[in-house]
CSV table of C-alpha atoms in Angstrom, one decimal:
chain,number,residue,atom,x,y,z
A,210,UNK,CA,-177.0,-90.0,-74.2
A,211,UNK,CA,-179.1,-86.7,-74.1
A,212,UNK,CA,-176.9,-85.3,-77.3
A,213,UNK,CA,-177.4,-88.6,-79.1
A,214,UNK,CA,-181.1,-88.0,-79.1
A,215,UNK,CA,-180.9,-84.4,-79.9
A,216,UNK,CA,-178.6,-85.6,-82.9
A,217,UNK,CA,-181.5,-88.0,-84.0
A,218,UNK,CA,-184.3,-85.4,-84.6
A,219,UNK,CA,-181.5,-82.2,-85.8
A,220,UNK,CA,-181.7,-83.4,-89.6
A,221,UNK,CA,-185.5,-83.2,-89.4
A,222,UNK,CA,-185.5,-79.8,-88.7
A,223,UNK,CA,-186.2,-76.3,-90.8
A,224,UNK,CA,-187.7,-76.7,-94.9
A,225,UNK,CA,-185.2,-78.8,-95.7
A,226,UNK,CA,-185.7,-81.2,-92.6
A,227,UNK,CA,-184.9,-85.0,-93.6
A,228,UNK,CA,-188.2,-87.6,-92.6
A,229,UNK,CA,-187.1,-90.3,-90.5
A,230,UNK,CA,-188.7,-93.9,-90.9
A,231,UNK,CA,-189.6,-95.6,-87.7
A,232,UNK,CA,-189.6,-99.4,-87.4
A,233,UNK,CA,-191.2,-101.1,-84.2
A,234,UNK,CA,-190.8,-104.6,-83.0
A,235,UNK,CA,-193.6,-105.9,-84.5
A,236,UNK,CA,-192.4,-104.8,-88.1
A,237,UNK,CA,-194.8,-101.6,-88.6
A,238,UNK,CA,-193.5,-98.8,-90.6
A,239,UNK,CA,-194.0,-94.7,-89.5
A,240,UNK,CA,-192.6,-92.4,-91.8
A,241,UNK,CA,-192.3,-88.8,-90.1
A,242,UNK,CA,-190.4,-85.5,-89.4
A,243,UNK,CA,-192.3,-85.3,-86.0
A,244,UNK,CA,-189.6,-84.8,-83.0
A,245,UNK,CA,-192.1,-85.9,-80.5
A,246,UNK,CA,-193.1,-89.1,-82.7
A,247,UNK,CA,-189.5,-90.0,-82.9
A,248,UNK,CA,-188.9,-89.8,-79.6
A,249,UNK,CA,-191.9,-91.6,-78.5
A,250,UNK,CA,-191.0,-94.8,-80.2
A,251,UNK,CA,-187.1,-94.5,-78.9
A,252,UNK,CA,-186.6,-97.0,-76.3
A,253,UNK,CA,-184.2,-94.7,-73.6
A,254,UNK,CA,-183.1,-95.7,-70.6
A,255,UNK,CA,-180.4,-92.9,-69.7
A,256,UNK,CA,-182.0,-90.4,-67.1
A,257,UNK,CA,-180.8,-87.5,-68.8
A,258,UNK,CA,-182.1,-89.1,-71.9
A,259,UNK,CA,-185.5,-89.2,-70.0
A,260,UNK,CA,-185.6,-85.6,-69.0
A,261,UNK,CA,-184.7,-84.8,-72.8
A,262,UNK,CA,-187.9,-87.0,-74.2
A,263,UNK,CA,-190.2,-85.5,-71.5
A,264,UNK,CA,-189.5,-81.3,-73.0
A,265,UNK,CA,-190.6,-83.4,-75.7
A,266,UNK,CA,-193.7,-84.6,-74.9
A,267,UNK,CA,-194.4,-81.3,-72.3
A,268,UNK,CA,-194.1,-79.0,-75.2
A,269,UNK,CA,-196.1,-81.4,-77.5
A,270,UNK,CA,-198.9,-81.4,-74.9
A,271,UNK,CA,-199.1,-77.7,-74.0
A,272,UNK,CA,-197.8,-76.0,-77.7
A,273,UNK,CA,-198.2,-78.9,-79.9
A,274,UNK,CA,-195.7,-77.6,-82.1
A,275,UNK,CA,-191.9,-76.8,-81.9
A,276,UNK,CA,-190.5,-80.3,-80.4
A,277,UNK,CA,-188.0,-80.8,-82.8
A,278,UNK,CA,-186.6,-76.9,-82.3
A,279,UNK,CA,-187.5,-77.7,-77.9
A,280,UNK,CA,-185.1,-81.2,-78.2
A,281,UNK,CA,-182.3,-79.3,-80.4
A,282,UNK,CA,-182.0,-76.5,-78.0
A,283,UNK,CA,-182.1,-78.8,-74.6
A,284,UNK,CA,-179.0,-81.0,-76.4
A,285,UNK,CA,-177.3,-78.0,-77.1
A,286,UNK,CA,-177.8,-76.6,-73.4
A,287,UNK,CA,-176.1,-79.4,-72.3
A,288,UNK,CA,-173.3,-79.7,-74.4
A,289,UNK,CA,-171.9,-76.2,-73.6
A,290,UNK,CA,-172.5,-77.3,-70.0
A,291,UNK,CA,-170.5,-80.0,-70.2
A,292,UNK,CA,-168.0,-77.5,-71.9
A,293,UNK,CA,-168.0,-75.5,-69.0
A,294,UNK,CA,-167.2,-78.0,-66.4
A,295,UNK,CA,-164.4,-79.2,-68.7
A,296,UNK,CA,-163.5,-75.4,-67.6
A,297,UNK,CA,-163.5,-76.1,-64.2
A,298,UNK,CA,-166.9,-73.7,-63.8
A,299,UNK,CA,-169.2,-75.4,-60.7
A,300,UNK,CA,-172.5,-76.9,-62.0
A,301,UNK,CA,-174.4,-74.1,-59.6
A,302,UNK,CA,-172.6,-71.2,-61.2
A,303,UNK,CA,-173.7,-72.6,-64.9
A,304,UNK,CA,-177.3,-73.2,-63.2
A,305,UNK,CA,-177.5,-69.9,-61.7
A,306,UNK,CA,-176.5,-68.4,-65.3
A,307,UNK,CA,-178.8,-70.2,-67.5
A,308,UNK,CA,-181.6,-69.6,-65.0
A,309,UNK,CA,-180.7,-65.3,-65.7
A,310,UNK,CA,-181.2,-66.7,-69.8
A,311,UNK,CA,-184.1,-67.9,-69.2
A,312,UNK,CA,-185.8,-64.9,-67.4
A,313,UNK,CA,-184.2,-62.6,-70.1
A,314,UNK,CA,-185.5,-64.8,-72.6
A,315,UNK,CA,-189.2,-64.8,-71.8
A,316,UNK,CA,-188.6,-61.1,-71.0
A,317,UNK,CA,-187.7,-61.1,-75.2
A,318,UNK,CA,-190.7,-63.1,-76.3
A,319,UNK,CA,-193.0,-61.2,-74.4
A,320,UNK,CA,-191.9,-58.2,-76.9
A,321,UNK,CA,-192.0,-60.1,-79.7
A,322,UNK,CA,-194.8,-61.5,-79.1
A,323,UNK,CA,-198.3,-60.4,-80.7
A,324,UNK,CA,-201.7,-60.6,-79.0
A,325,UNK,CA,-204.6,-61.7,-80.8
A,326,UNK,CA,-208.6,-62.0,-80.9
A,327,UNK,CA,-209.6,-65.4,-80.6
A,328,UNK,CA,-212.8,-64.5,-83.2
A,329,UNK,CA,-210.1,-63.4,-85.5
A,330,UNK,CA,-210.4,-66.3,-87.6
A,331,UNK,CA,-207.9,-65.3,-90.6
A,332,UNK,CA,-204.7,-64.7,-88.0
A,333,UNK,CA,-205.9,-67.6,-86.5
A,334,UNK,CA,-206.0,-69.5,-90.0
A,335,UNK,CA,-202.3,-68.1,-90.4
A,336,UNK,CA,-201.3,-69.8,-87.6
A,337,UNK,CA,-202.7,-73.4,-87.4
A,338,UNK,CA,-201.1,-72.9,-91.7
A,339,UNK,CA,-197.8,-72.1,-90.3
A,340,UNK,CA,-197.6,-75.2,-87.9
A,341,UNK,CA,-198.4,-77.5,-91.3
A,342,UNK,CA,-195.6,-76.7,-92.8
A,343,UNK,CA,-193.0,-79.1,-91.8
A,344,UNK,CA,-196.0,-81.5,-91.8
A,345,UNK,CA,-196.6,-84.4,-94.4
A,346,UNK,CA,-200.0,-82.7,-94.8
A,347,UNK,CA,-198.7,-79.2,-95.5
A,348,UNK,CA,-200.0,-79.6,-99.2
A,349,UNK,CA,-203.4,-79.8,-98.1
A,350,UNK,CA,-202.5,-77.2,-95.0
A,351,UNK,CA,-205.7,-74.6,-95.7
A,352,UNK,CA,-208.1,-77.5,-95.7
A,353,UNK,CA,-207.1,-79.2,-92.2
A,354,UNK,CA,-206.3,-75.3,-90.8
A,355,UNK,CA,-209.6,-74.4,-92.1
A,356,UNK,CA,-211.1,-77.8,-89.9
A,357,UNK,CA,-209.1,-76.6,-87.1
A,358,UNK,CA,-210.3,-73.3,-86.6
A,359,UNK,CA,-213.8,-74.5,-86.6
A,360,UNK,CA,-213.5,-77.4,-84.3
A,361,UNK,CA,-212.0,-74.8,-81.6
A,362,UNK,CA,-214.4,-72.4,-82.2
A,363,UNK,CA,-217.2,-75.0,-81.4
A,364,UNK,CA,-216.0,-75.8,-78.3
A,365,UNK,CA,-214.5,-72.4,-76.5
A,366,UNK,CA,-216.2,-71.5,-73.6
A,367,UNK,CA,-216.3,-67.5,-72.1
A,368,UNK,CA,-215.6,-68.0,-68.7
A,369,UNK,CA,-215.8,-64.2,-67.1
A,370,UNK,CA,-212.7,-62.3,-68.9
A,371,UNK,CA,-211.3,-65.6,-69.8
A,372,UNK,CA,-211.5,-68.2,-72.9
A,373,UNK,CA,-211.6,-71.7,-71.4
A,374,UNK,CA,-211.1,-74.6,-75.0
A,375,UNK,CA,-210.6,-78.0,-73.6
A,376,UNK,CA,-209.3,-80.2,-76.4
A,377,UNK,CA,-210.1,-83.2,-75.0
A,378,UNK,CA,-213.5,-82.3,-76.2
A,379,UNK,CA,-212.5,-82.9,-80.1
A,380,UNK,CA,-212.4,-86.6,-81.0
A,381,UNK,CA,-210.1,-87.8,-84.2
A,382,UNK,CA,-211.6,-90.6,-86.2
A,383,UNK,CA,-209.0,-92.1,-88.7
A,384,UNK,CA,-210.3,-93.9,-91.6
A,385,UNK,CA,-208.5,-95.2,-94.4
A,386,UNK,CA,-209.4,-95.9,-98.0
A,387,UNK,CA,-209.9,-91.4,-99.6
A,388,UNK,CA,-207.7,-88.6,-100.0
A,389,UNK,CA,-207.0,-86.1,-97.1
A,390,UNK,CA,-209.4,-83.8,-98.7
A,391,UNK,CA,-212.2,-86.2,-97.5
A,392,UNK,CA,-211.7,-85.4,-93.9
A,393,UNK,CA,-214.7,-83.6,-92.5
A,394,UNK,CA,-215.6,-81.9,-89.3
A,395,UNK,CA,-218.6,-83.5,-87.5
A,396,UNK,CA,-220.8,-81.0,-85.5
A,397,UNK,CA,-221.7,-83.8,-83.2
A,398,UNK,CA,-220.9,-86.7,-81.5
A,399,UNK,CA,-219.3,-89.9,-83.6
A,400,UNK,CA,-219.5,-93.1,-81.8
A,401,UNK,CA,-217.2,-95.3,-83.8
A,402,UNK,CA,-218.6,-99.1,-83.2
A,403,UNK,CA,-220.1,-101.5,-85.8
A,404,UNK,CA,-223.9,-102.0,-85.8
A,405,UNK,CA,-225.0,-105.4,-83.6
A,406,UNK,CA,-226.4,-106.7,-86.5
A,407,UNK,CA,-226.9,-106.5,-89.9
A,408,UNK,CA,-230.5,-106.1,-90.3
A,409,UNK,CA,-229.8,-102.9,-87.9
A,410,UNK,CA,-230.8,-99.5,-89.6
A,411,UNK,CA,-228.0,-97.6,-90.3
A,412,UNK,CA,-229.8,-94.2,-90.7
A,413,UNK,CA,-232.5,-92.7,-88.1
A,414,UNK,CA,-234.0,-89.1,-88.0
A,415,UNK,CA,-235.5,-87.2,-85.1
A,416,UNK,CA,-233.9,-90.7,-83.1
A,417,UNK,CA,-234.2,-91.1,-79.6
A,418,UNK,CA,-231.2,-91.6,-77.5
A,419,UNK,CA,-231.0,-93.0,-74.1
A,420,UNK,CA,-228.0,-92.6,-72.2
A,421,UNK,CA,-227.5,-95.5,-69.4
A,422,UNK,CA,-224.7,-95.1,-67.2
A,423,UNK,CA,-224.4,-99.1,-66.6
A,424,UNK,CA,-224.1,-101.6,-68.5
A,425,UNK,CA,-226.8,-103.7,-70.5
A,426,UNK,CA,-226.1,-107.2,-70.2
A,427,UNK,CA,-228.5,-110.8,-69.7
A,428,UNK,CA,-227.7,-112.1,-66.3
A,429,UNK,CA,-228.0,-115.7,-66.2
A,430,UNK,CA,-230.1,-116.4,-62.6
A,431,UNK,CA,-228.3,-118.1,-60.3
A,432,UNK,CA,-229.9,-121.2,-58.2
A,433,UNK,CA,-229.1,-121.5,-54.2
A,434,UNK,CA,-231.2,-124.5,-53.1
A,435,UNK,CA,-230.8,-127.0,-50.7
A,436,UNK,CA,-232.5,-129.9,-50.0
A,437,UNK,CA,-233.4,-131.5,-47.1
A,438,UNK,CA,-235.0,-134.9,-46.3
A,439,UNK,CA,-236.3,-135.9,-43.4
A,440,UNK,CA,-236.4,-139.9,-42.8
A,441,UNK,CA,-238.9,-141.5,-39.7
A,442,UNK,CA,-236.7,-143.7,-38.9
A,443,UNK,CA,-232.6,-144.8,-39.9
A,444,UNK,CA,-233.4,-148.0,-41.5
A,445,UNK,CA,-235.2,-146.0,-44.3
A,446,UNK,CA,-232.0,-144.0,-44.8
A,447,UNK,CA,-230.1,-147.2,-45.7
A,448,UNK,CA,-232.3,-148.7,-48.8
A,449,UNK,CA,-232.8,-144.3,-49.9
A,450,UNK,CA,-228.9,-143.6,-50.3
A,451,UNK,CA,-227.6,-145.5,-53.1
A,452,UNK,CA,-230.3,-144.0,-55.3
A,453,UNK,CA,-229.9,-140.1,-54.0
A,454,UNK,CA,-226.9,-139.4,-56.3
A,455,UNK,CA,-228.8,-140.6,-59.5
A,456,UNK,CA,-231.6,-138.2,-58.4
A,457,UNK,CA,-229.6,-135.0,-57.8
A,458,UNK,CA,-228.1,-136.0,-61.4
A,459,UNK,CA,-231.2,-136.3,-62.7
A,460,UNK,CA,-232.4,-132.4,-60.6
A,461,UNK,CA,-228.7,-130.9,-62.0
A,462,UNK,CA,-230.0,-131.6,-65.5
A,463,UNK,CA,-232.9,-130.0,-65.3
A,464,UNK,CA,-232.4,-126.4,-63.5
């Protein structure tokens, strides 16, 4: 099951990568090359399946790039595993010697890899660029890496020695209806709702904003009475009671 779902994202790989077209249950259409879309809309239920789907998503959430190439590798892993213990090897000996490739191989990328300023905004260009490639938007690629450099920029923070950029802090609005050239960075805050009504103003300078932390809302007022009626003597009570109901009907009516 874990090399059936590497098998479904391998043709979308490299230049030449193949886009898949994604059909949900309720009939709407995605058309991507995205490993970590892909696999997000597969419905798995094999554990090792699972564990294959979440490098996925972990790589997507820390990197944001390189699913596709994460998934491929994991399948492969364990398809010259299972080689192995057709070989007789024990599972702990082929753990203990992928564990030594791992260690060697962050020992390799931490040669090859390059350290950079984080106000060097052309390497930094070059980058988000390269991540568009394999992207539907990779026509437009200096535009959007051009929005993306700016966006982070706006929001790093110098902590001490260190540079602290919380994502969560950028908010994507989509909008349909222009060209991919039309998307803008805000330098502010969108709140994305419809005006309450149409006499509203839709444009306010030097505005005043409140911020309320509860609720606004009209509370309809609730009524606890009780009544009480206190008769002199019982024979009173007998010619009152046949009329009380009509009363309270009448009191109902009016609160």
């Amino acid at each position: 099951a874990a090399k059936a779902v590497a098998e479904a994202v391998r043709t979308t790989l490299g230049p030449k990568g193949m886009d898949k077209m994604l059909v949900d249950s309720l009939g709407d259409v995605t058309i991507t090359n995205d490993g970590a879309t892909i696999l997000d809309t597969i419905d798995v239920e094999h554990p090792a399946a699972k564990m294959i789907v979440e490098v996925a998503k972990t790589q997507d959430d820390k990197v944001g790039d390189g699913t596709t190439t994460s998934v491929i590798i994991s399948g492969e892993l364990l398809n010259l595993a299972e080689e192995l213990m057709e070989q007789s090897v024990h599972p702990t000996i082929i753990f203990r010697g992928y564990r030594k490739a791992l260690l060697k191989s962050k020992e390799i990328l931490q040669e090859l890899a390059t350290k950079i300023d984080i106000n060097d905004t052309e390497t930094l260009m070059k980058v988000a660029e390269t991540s568009m490639n394999s992207k539907l938007i990779a026509g437009v690629k200096n535009h959007f890496a051009d929005i993306a450099v700016k966006a982070v920029s706006q929001i790093k923070e110098e902590r001490g020695n260190k540079t602290i950029i919380d994502l969560d802090q950028i908010q994507i609005i989509k909008k349909e209806g222009k060209s991919l050239l039309n998307t803008d960075l805000i330098d502010g805050i969108i709140i994305d709702k419809e005006v309450v009504h149409p006499m509203m103003p839709k444009s306010a300078k030097n505005a005043k904003i409140a911020l309320i932390s509860s609720s606004l809302e009209v509370e309809k007022t609730e009524f606890d009475a009780e009544i009480k009626i206190m008769l002199s003597s019982p024979i009173f009570f007998s010619s009152t009671f046949p009329a009380l109901p009509k009363s309270f009907s009448l009191i109902s009516k009016i609160l």
